mmCIF file of C-alpha atoms and ligand atoms in Angstrom:
data_model
loop_
_atom_site.group_PDB
_atom_site.id
_atom_site.type_symbol
_atom_site.label_atom_id
_atom_site.label_comp_id
_atom_site.label_asym_id
_atom_site.label_seq_id
_atom_site.Cartn_x
_atom_site.Cartn_y
_atom_site.Cartn_z
ATOM 1 C CA MET A 982 33.059 -14.056 2.315
ATOM 2 C CA ALA A 983 30.010 -11.805 2.256
ATOM 3 C CA TYR A 984 26.744 -13.254 3.552
ATOM 4 C CA LEU A 985 24.660 -11.909 0.682
ATOM 5 C CA GLU A 986 26.268 -10.286 -2.300
ATOM 6 C CA LEU A 987 24.794 -8.695 -5.407
ATOM 7 C CA ARG A 988 27.311 -8.395 -8.209
ATOM 8 C CA ASN A 989 26.523 -6.312 -11.270
ATOM 9 C CA VAL A 990 22.883 -7.339 -11.181
ATOM 10 C CA ASN A 991 20.996 -6.306 -14.307
ATOM 11 C CA LYS A 992 17.464 -7.026 -15.321
ATOM 12 C CA TRP A 993 15.219 -6.029 -18.199
ATOM 13 C CA PHE A 994 11.465 -6.237 -18.612
ATOM 14 C CA GLY A 995 11.450 -6.446 -22.418
ATOM 15 C CA ASP A 996 13.293 -3.289 -23.521
ATOM 16 C CA PHE A 997 12.987 -1.654 -20.119
ATOM 17 C CA HIS A 998 16.216 -1.761 -18.096
ATOM 18 C CA VAL A 999 14.731 -2.103 -14.604
ATOM 19 C CA LEU A 1000 17.910 -2.919 -12.610
ATOM 20 C CA LYS A 1001 21.182 -1.354 -13.675
ATOM 21 C CA ASN A 1002 24.454 -2.723 -12.367
ATOM 22 C CA ILE A 1003 23.389 -3.228 -8.789
ATOM 23 C CA ASN A 1004 26.300 -3.980 -6.463
ATOM 24 C CA GLU A 1005 25.670 -4.480 -2.775
ATOM 25 C CA THR A 1006 27.016 -6.555 0.069
ATOM 26 C CA ILE A 1007 24.948 -7.459 3.100
ATOM 27 C CA GLU A 1008 26.575 -8.904 6.196
ATOM 28 C CA LYS A 1009 24.975 -11.408 8.517
ATOM 29 C CA GLY A 1010 22.726 -9.633 11.020
ATOM 30 C CA GLU A 1011 22.680 -6.437 9.033
ATOM 31 C CA VAL A 1012 19.513 -4.389 8.504
ATOM 32 C CA LEU A 1013 19.417 -2.640 5.141
ATOM 33 C CA VAL A 1014 16.656 -0.177 4.323
ATOM 34 C CA ILE A 1015 15.908 0.409 0.649
ATOM 35 C CA CYS A 1016 13.995 3.508 -0.312
ATOM 36 C CA GLY A 1017 13.285 5.476 -3.446
ATOM 37 C CA PRO A 1018 10.429 6.725 -5.569
ATOM 38 C CA SER A 1019 7.718 4.487 -6.975
ATOM 39 C CA GLY A 1020 8.898 2.599 -10.044
ATOM 40 C CA SER A 1021 12.596 2.804 -9.155
ATOM 41 C CA GLY A 1022 12.999 -0.993 -9.041
ATOM 42 C CA LYS A 1023 12.915 -1.646 -5.283
ATOM 43 C CA SER A 1024 10.377 -4.483 -5.412
ATOM 44 C CA THR A 1025 12.025 -6.044 -8.436
ATOM 45 C CA LEU A 1026 15.377 -5.980 -6.659
ATOM 46 C CA ILE A 1027 14.237 -7.765 -3.546
ATOM 47 C CA ARG A 1028 12.104 -10.200 -5.550
ATOM 48 C CA CYS A 1029 15.277 -11.256 -7.383
ATOM 49 C CA ILE A 1030 16.862 -12.201 -4.048
ATOM 50 C CA ASN A 1031 14.428 -15.056 -3.458
ATOM 51 C CA ARG A 1032 13.915 -15.715 -7.151
ATOM 52 C CA LEU A 1033 10.412 -14.439 -7.564
ATOM 53 C CA GLU A 1034 12.172 -12.745 -10.484
ATOM 54 C CA GLU A 1035 15.105 -13.960 -12.539
ATOM 55 C CA ILE A 1036 18.032 -11.719 -13.412
ATOM 56 C CA ASP A 1037 19.548 -11.288 -16.870
ATOM 57 C CA ARG A 1038 23.118 -10.435 -15.992
ATOM 58 C CA GLY A 1039 25.305 -10.534 -12.909
ATOM 59 C CA GLU A 1040 25.134 -12.744 -9.857
ATOM 60 C CA ILE A 1041 23.464 -12.942 -6.486
ATOM 61 C CA LEU A 1042 25.515 -14.957 -4.013
ATOM 62 C CA PHE A 1043 24.074 -16.169 -0.728
ATOM 63 C CA GLU A 1044 26.584 -17.812 1.615
ATOM 64 C CA GLY A 1045 28.883 -17.976 -1.401
ATOM 65 C CA LYS A 1046 26.444 -19.807 -3.669
ATOM 66 C CA ASN A 1047 24.878 -18.337 -6.797
ATOM 67 C CA ILE A 1048 21.157 -18.455 -6.092
ATOM 68 C CA HIS A 1049 20.233 -18.296 -9.774
ATOM 69 C CA ASP A 1050 22.205 -21.461 -10.457
ATOM 70 C CA LYS A 1051 20.142 -24.248 -12.010
ATOM 71 C CA SER A 1052 21.046 -26.604 -9.166
ATOM 72 C CA VAL A 1053 19.458 -24.436 -6.457
ATOM 73 C CA ASP A 1054 16.275 -25.866 -4.904
ATOM 74 C CA ILE A 1055 13.888 -22.942 -5.155
ATOM 75 C CA ASN A 1056 11.620 -24.062 -2.300
ATOM 76 C CA ASN A 1057 14.591 -24.360 -0.027
ATOM 77 C CA LEU A 1058 15.892 -20.956 -1.114
ATOM 78 C CA ARG A 1059 12.514 -19.346 -0.401
ATOM 79 C CA ALA A 1060 12.446 -20.965 3.022
ATOM 80 C CA GLU A 1061 15.893 -19.554 3.804
ATOM 81 C CA ILE A 1062 15.065 -16.129 2.381
ATOM 82 C CA GLY A 1063 11.548 -15.232 3.499
ATOM 83 C CA ILE A 1064 9.505 -12.377 2.101
ATOM 84 C CA VAL A 1065 6.670 -10.242 3.410
ATOM 85 C CA PHE A 1066 4.614 -8.265 0.895
ATOM 86 C CA GLN A 1067 2.641 -5.064 1.070
ATOM 87 C CA GLN A 1068 -0.605 -6.961 0.455
ATOM 88 C CA PHE A 1069 -0.011 -9.748 3.048
ATOM 89 C CA ASN A 1070 -0.816 -12.514 0.497
ATOM 90 C CA LEU A 1071 -2.300 -14.886 3.077
ATOM 91 C CA TYR A 1072 -4.332 -17.879 1.900
ATOM 92 C CA PRO A 1073 -7.922 -16.664 2.463
ATOM 93 C CA HIS A 1074 -9.450 -20.145 2.769
ATOM 94 C CA LEU A 1075 -7.047 -21.271 5.519
ATOM 95 C CA THR A 1076 -7.051 -20.347 9.180
ATOM 96 C CA VAL A 1077 -4.190 -18.314 10.610
ATOM 97 C CA LEU A 1078 -2.679 -21.476 12.086
ATOM 98 C CA LYS A 1079 -2.911 -23.359 8.763
ATOM 99 C CA ASN A 1080 -1.443 -20.406 6.885
ATOM 100 C CA ILE A 1081 1.615 -20.735 9.080
ATOM 101 C CA THR A 1082 1.933 -24.536 9.239
ATOM 102 C CA LEU A 1083 1.327 -25.289 5.552
ATOM 103 C CA ALA A 1084 4.858 -24.755 4.264
ATOM 104 C CA PRO A 1085 6.716 -26.239 7.269
ATOM 105 C CA ILE A 1086 4.648 -29.419 6.867
ATOM 106 C CA LYS A 1087 4.890 -29.570 3.061
ATOM 107 C CA VAL A 1088 8.356 -28.166 2.375
ATOM 108 C CA ARG A 1089 10.224 -28.853 5.610
ATOM 109 C CA LYS A 1090 8.379 -32.182 6.157
ATOM 110 C CA MET A 1091 7.713 -31.206 9.744
ATOM 111 C CA PRO A 1092 5.229 -33.295 11.796
ATOM 112 C CA LYS A 1093 1.895 -31.448 12.204
ATOM 113 C CA ASP A 1094 2.119 -31.223 16.016
ATOM 114 C CA GLU A 1095 5.551 -29.696 15.911
ATOM 115 C CA ALA A 1096 4.544 -27.245 13.158
ATOM 116 C CA GLU A 1097 1.530 -26.137 15.196
ATOM 117 C CA ASN A 1098 3.579 -25.664 18.338
ATOM 118 C CA ILE A 1099 6.054 -23.522 16.464
ATOM 119 C CA ALA A 1100 3.218 -21.561 14.828
ATOM 120 C CA LEU A 1101 1.645 -20.825 18.211
ATOM 121 C CA GLU A 1102 4.971 -19.694 19.618
ATOM 122 C CA LEU A 1103 5.438 -17.370 16.658
ATOM 123 C CA LEU A 1104 1.913 -16.019 16.999
ATOM 124 C CA GLU A 1105 2.676 -15.281 20.615
ATOM 125 C CA ARG A 1106 5.836 -13.505 19.574
ATOM 126 C CA VAL A 1107 3.907 -11.271 17.171
ATOM 127 C CA GLY A 1108 1.191 -10.728 19.776
ATOM 128 C CA ILE A 1109 -1.825 -12.508 18.242
ATOM 129 C CA LYS A 1110 -1.888 -16.031 19.625
ATOM 130 C CA ASP A 1111 -5.599 -15.614 20.351
ATOM 131 C CA GLN A 1112 -6.316 -15.253 16.612
ATOM 132 C CA ALA A 1113 -4.921 -18.662 15.611
ATOM 133 C CA HIS A 1114 -8.223 -20.202 14.581
ATOM 134 C CA LYS A 1115 -9.631 -17.251 12.685
ATOM 135 C CA TYR A 1116 -9.562 -16.695 8.933
ATOM 136 C CA PRO A 1117 -7.530 -13.814 7.472
ATOM 137 C CA ALA A 1118 -10.646 -11.810 6.558
ATOM 138 C CA GLU A 1119 -11.619 -11.726 10.243
ATOM 139 C CA LEU A 1120 -8.382 -9.946 11.157
ATOM 140 C CA SER A 1121 -7.311 -6.325 10.876
ATOM 141 C CA GLY A 1122 -4.630 -5.410 8.344
ATOM 142 C CA GLY A 1123 -1.999 -5.097 11.061
ATOM 143 C CA GLN A 1124 -2.895 -8.526 12.413
ATOM 144 C CA GLN A 1125 -2.813 -10.051 8.926
ATOM 145 C CA GLN A 1126 0.615 -8.615 8.300
ATOM 146 C CA ARG A 1127 1.857 -10.057 11.590
ATOM 147 C CA VAL A 1128 0.534 -13.454 10.476
ATOM 148 C CA ALA A 1129 2.461 -13.028 7.219
ATOM 149 C CA ILE A 1130 5.637 -12.335 9.216
ATOM 150 C CA ALA A 1131 5.009 -15.358 11.457
ATOM 151 C CA ARG A 1132 4.424 -17.487 8.367
ATOM 152 C CA ALA A 1133 7.791 -16.512 6.925
ATOM 153 C CA LEU A 1134 9.527 -17.040 10.282
ATOM 154 C CA ALA A 1135 8.071 -20.554 10.593
ATOM 155 C CA MET A 1136 10.506 -21.651 7.893
ATOM 156 C CA LYS A 1137 13.408 -20.536 10.082
ATOM 157 C CA PRO A 1138 14.719 -18.127 7.452
ATOM 158 C CA LYS A 1139 18.242 -16.760 7.505
ATOM 159 C CA VAL A 1140 17.233 -13.572 5.734
ATOM 160 C CA MET A 1141 13.947 -11.676 5.710
ATOM 161 C CA LEU A 1142 12.858 -9.426 2.857
ATOM 162 C CA PHE A 1143 10.138 -6.849 3.467
ATOM 163 C CA ASP A 1144 8.438 -5.035 0.597
ATOM 164 C CA GLU A 1145 6.664 -1.975 1.981
ATOM 165 C CA PRO A 1146 5.061 -4.064 4.727
ATOM 166 C CA THR A 1147 3.204 -1.132 6.280
ATOM 167 C CA SER A 1148 2.126 0.752 3.160
ATOM 168 C CA ALA A 1149 -1.303 -0.863 2.957
ATOM 169 C CA LEU A 1150 -2.083 -0.369 6.649
ATOM 170 C CA ASP A 1151 -4.184 2.190 8.405
ATOM 171 C CA PRO A 1152 -1.907 4.541 10.355
ATOM 172 C CA GLU A 1153 -2.837 3.162 13.776
ATOM 173 C CA MET A 1154 -1.648 -0.314 12.725
ATOM 174 C CA ILE A 1155 1.720 0.649 11.339
ATOM 175 C CA ASN A 1156 3.527 0.563 14.663
ATOM 176 C CA GLU A 1157 2.367 -2.902 15.644
ATOM 177 C CA VAL A 1158 4.055 -4.232 12.497
ATOM 178 C CA LEU A 1159 7.151 -2.036 12.815
ATOM 179 C CA ASN A 1160 7.568 -3.185 16.416
ATOM 180 C CA VAL A 1161 7.656 -6.814 15.309
ATOM 181 C CA MET A 1162 10.267 -5.891 12.710
ATOM 182 C CA LYS A 1163 12.321 -4.018 15.301
ATOM 183 C CA ASP A 1164 12.255 -7.067 17.579
ATOM 184 C CA LEU A 1165 13.471 -9.227 14.730
ATOM 185 C CA ALA A 1166 16.276 -6.814 13.980
ATOM 186 C CA ARG A 1167 17.313 -6.799 17.631
ATOM 187 C CA ASP A 1168 17.368 -10.592 17.602
ATOM 188 C CA GLY A 1169 19.980 -10.416 14.859
ATOM 189 C CA MET A 1170 17.912 -11.253 11.788
ATOM 190 C CA THR A 1171 19.462 -10.200 8.498
ATOM 191 C CA MET A 1172 16.858 -7.940 6.915
ATOM 192 C CA LEU A 1173 16.339 -6.050 3.679
ATOM 193 C CA CYS A 1174 13.421 -3.697 4.082
ATOM 194 C CA VAL A 1175 11.847 -1.631 1.366
ATOM 195 C CA THR A 1176 10.115 1.023 3.402
ATOM 196 C CA HIS A 1177 9.467 4.715 3.598
ATOM 197 C CA GLU A 1178 9.130 4.559 7.363
ATOM 198 C CA MET A 1179 12.068 6.800 8.070
ATOM 199 C CA GLY A 1180 11.647 6.542 11.850
ATOM 200 C CA PHE A 1181 12.239 2.823 11.489
ATOM 201 C CA ALA A 1182 15.246 3.484 9.249
ATOM 202 C CA ARG A 1183 16.785 5.874 11.755
ATOM 203 C CA GLU A 1184 16.207 3.532 14.658
ATOM 204 C CA VAL A 1185 17.210 0.122 13.304
ATOM 205 C CA ALA A 1186 18.874 0.360 9.902
ATOM 206 C CA ASP A 1187 22.604 -0.237 9.733
ATOM 207 C CA ARG A 1188 22.599 1.215 6.248
ATOM 208 C CA VAL A 1189 20.183 2.910 3.903
ATOM 209 C CA ILE A 1190 20.281 2.791 0.113
ATOM 210 C CA PHE A 1191 18.379 5.102 -2.181
ATOM 211 C CA MET A 1192 17.288 3.826 -5.596
ATOM 212 C CA ASP A 1193 16.100 5.798 -8.568
ATOM 213 C CA GLY A 1194 15.662 4.681 -12.154
ATOM 214 C CA GLY A 1195 16.944 1.171 -11.439
ATOM 215 C CA GLU A 1196 20.196 2.363 -9.901
ATOM 216 C CA ILE A 1197 21.514 2.778 -6.387
ATOM 217 C CA LEU A 1198 22.156 6.508 -6.291
ATOM 218 C CA GLU A 1199 23.161 6.868 -2.678
ATOM 219 C CA ARG A 1200 24.155 4.626 0.195
ATOM 220 C CA GLY A 1201 25.276 5.230 3.722
ATOM 221 C CA THR A 1202 24.465 5.072 7.395
ATOM 222 C CA PRO A 1203 21.084 6.488 8.447
ATOM 223 C CA GLU A 1204 23.028 9.383 9.941
ATOM 224 C CA HIS A 1205 24.630 10.193 6.585
ATOM 225 C CA PHE A 1206 21.428 9.617 4.728
ATOM 226 C CA PHE A 1207 19.255 11.933 6.769
ATOM 227 C CA THR A 1208 21.690 14.671 7.625
ATOM 228 C CA ASN A 1209 24.078 14.801 4.707
ATOM 229 C CA PRO A 1210 22.708 13.245 1.510
ATOM 230 C CA THR A 1211 24.877 14.155 -1.452
ATOM 231 C CA HIS A 1212 22.635 13.448 -4.421
ATOM 232 C CA GLU A 1213 20.054 16.030 -5.488
ATOM 233 C CA ARG A 1214 17.471 13.348 -6.098
ATOM 234 C CA THR A 1215 17.943 11.953 -2.600
ATOM 235 C CA LYS A 1216 17.400 15.414 -1.150
ATOM 236 C CA ALA A 1217 14.261 15.903 -3.229
ATOM 237 C CA PHE A 1218 12.950 12.493 -2.180
ATOM 238 C CA LEU A 1219 13.580 13.144 1.506
ATOM 239 C CA LYS A 1220 11.902 16.520 1.280
ATOM 240 C CA GLU A 1221 8.811 14.819 -0.084
ATOM 241 C CA ILE A 1222 8.501 12.060 2.478
ATOM 242 C CA LEU A 1223 9.738 13.644 5.706
HETATM 243 P P1 LIG B 2346 9.180 -0.022 -7.056
HETATM 244 O O1 LIG B 2346 8.990 -1.205 -6.171
HETATM 245 O O2 LIG B 2346 10.409 0.769 -6.752
HETATM 246 O O3 LIG B 2346 7.963 0.865 -7.110
HETATM 247 P P2 LIG B 2346 9.137 -1.966 -9.187
HETATM 248 O O4 LIG B 2346 10.321 -2.825 -8.987
HETATM 249 O O5 LIG B 2346 7.818 -2.516 -8.784
HETATM 250 O O6 LIG B 2346 9.398 -0.536 -8.554
HETATM 251 O O7 LIG B 2346 9.012 -1.591 -10.716
HETATM 252 C C1 LIG B 2346 10.062 -0.951 -11.428
HETATM 253 C C2 LIG B 2346 9.612 -0.708 -12.850
HETATM 254 O O8 LIG B 2346 9.459 -1.943 -13.515
HETATM 255 C C3 LIG B 2346 8.281 0.007 -12.962
HETATM 256 O O9 LIG B 2346 8.351 0.914 -14.052
HETATM 257 C C4 LIG B 2346 7.304 -1.097 -13.250
HETATM 258 O O10 LIG B 2346 6.215 -0.626 -13.999
HETATM 259 C C5 LIG B 2346 8.147 -2.073 -14.037
HETATM 260 N N1 LIG B 2346 7.717 -3.454 -13.835
HETATM 261 C C6 LIG B 2346 7.594 -4.079 -12.651
HETATM 262 N N2 LIG B 2346 7.223 -5.367 -12.826
HETATM 263 C C7 LIG B 2346 7.088 -5.541 -14.167
HETATM 264 C C8 LIG B 2346 6.730 -6.648 -14.987
HETATM 265 N N3 LIG B 2346 6.432 -7.839 -14.461
HETATM 266 N N4 LIG B 2346 6.713 -6.444 -16.326
HETATM 267 C C9 LIG B 2346 7.022 -5.254 -16.862
HETATM 268 N N5 LIG B 2346 7.380 -4.167 -16.148
HETATM 269 C C10 LIG B 2346 7.408 -4.306 -14.823
HETATM 270 MG MG1 LIG B 2347 7.427 -1.717 -4.940
#
């Protein structure tokens, strides 16, 4: 049984066919990088995997269960499949520590002390334990994104989704976020990363898929992808970003 499987996933926004027959299988511990031009459906695809979007046709199976089934507890699903966005999406009125402990206390019913201990451990892991009592606006973009990663990890997710997590960052902050993601990958986290950071893709991706116009046009190992892409549109895309 596949860990995460997308079967003939189709989605429309009104008349617009945004995801066209997406088929993909992700194994436990695998790191999949998703790239492609703006508007190709990358964000929509990963948002369907933790049900920030619904699908119209097909199935998404996680550990054999259809995640769009009516019986699925959506809070539990989102705890198991965490997501990190381009724009961090931290709660501005809560401290870093509270941003991280809110969901474990509310959704996982964790005692406050335990949630705070875990949050501090995670902040240490992402290198910003000293920022625990600050508010998001007092942090740099790179620090805020590391808080967002720690917040997702606090739910003990089985899968992490990343939607262009470094695209809103100043260049000097990109590596501090990529390094956290590399550590996670090395620890065996199953990850789907929408990113145009091709150095990251080369270094840690097990596979790369290229989307255009709502379809997966090309898939393969990073080696295949960078040295021997077959589709003209993949070649054109790589030429633009490399
Ligand atoms: P990407 O992440 O690859 O840039 P998106 O998944 O964000 O692409 O968007 C794919 C297409 O779907 C775009 O043309 C976008 O304008 C459209 N789209 C995204 N979200 C919505 C929405 N909520 N309603 C209507 N159209 C949308
Ligand atoms: Mg996007």
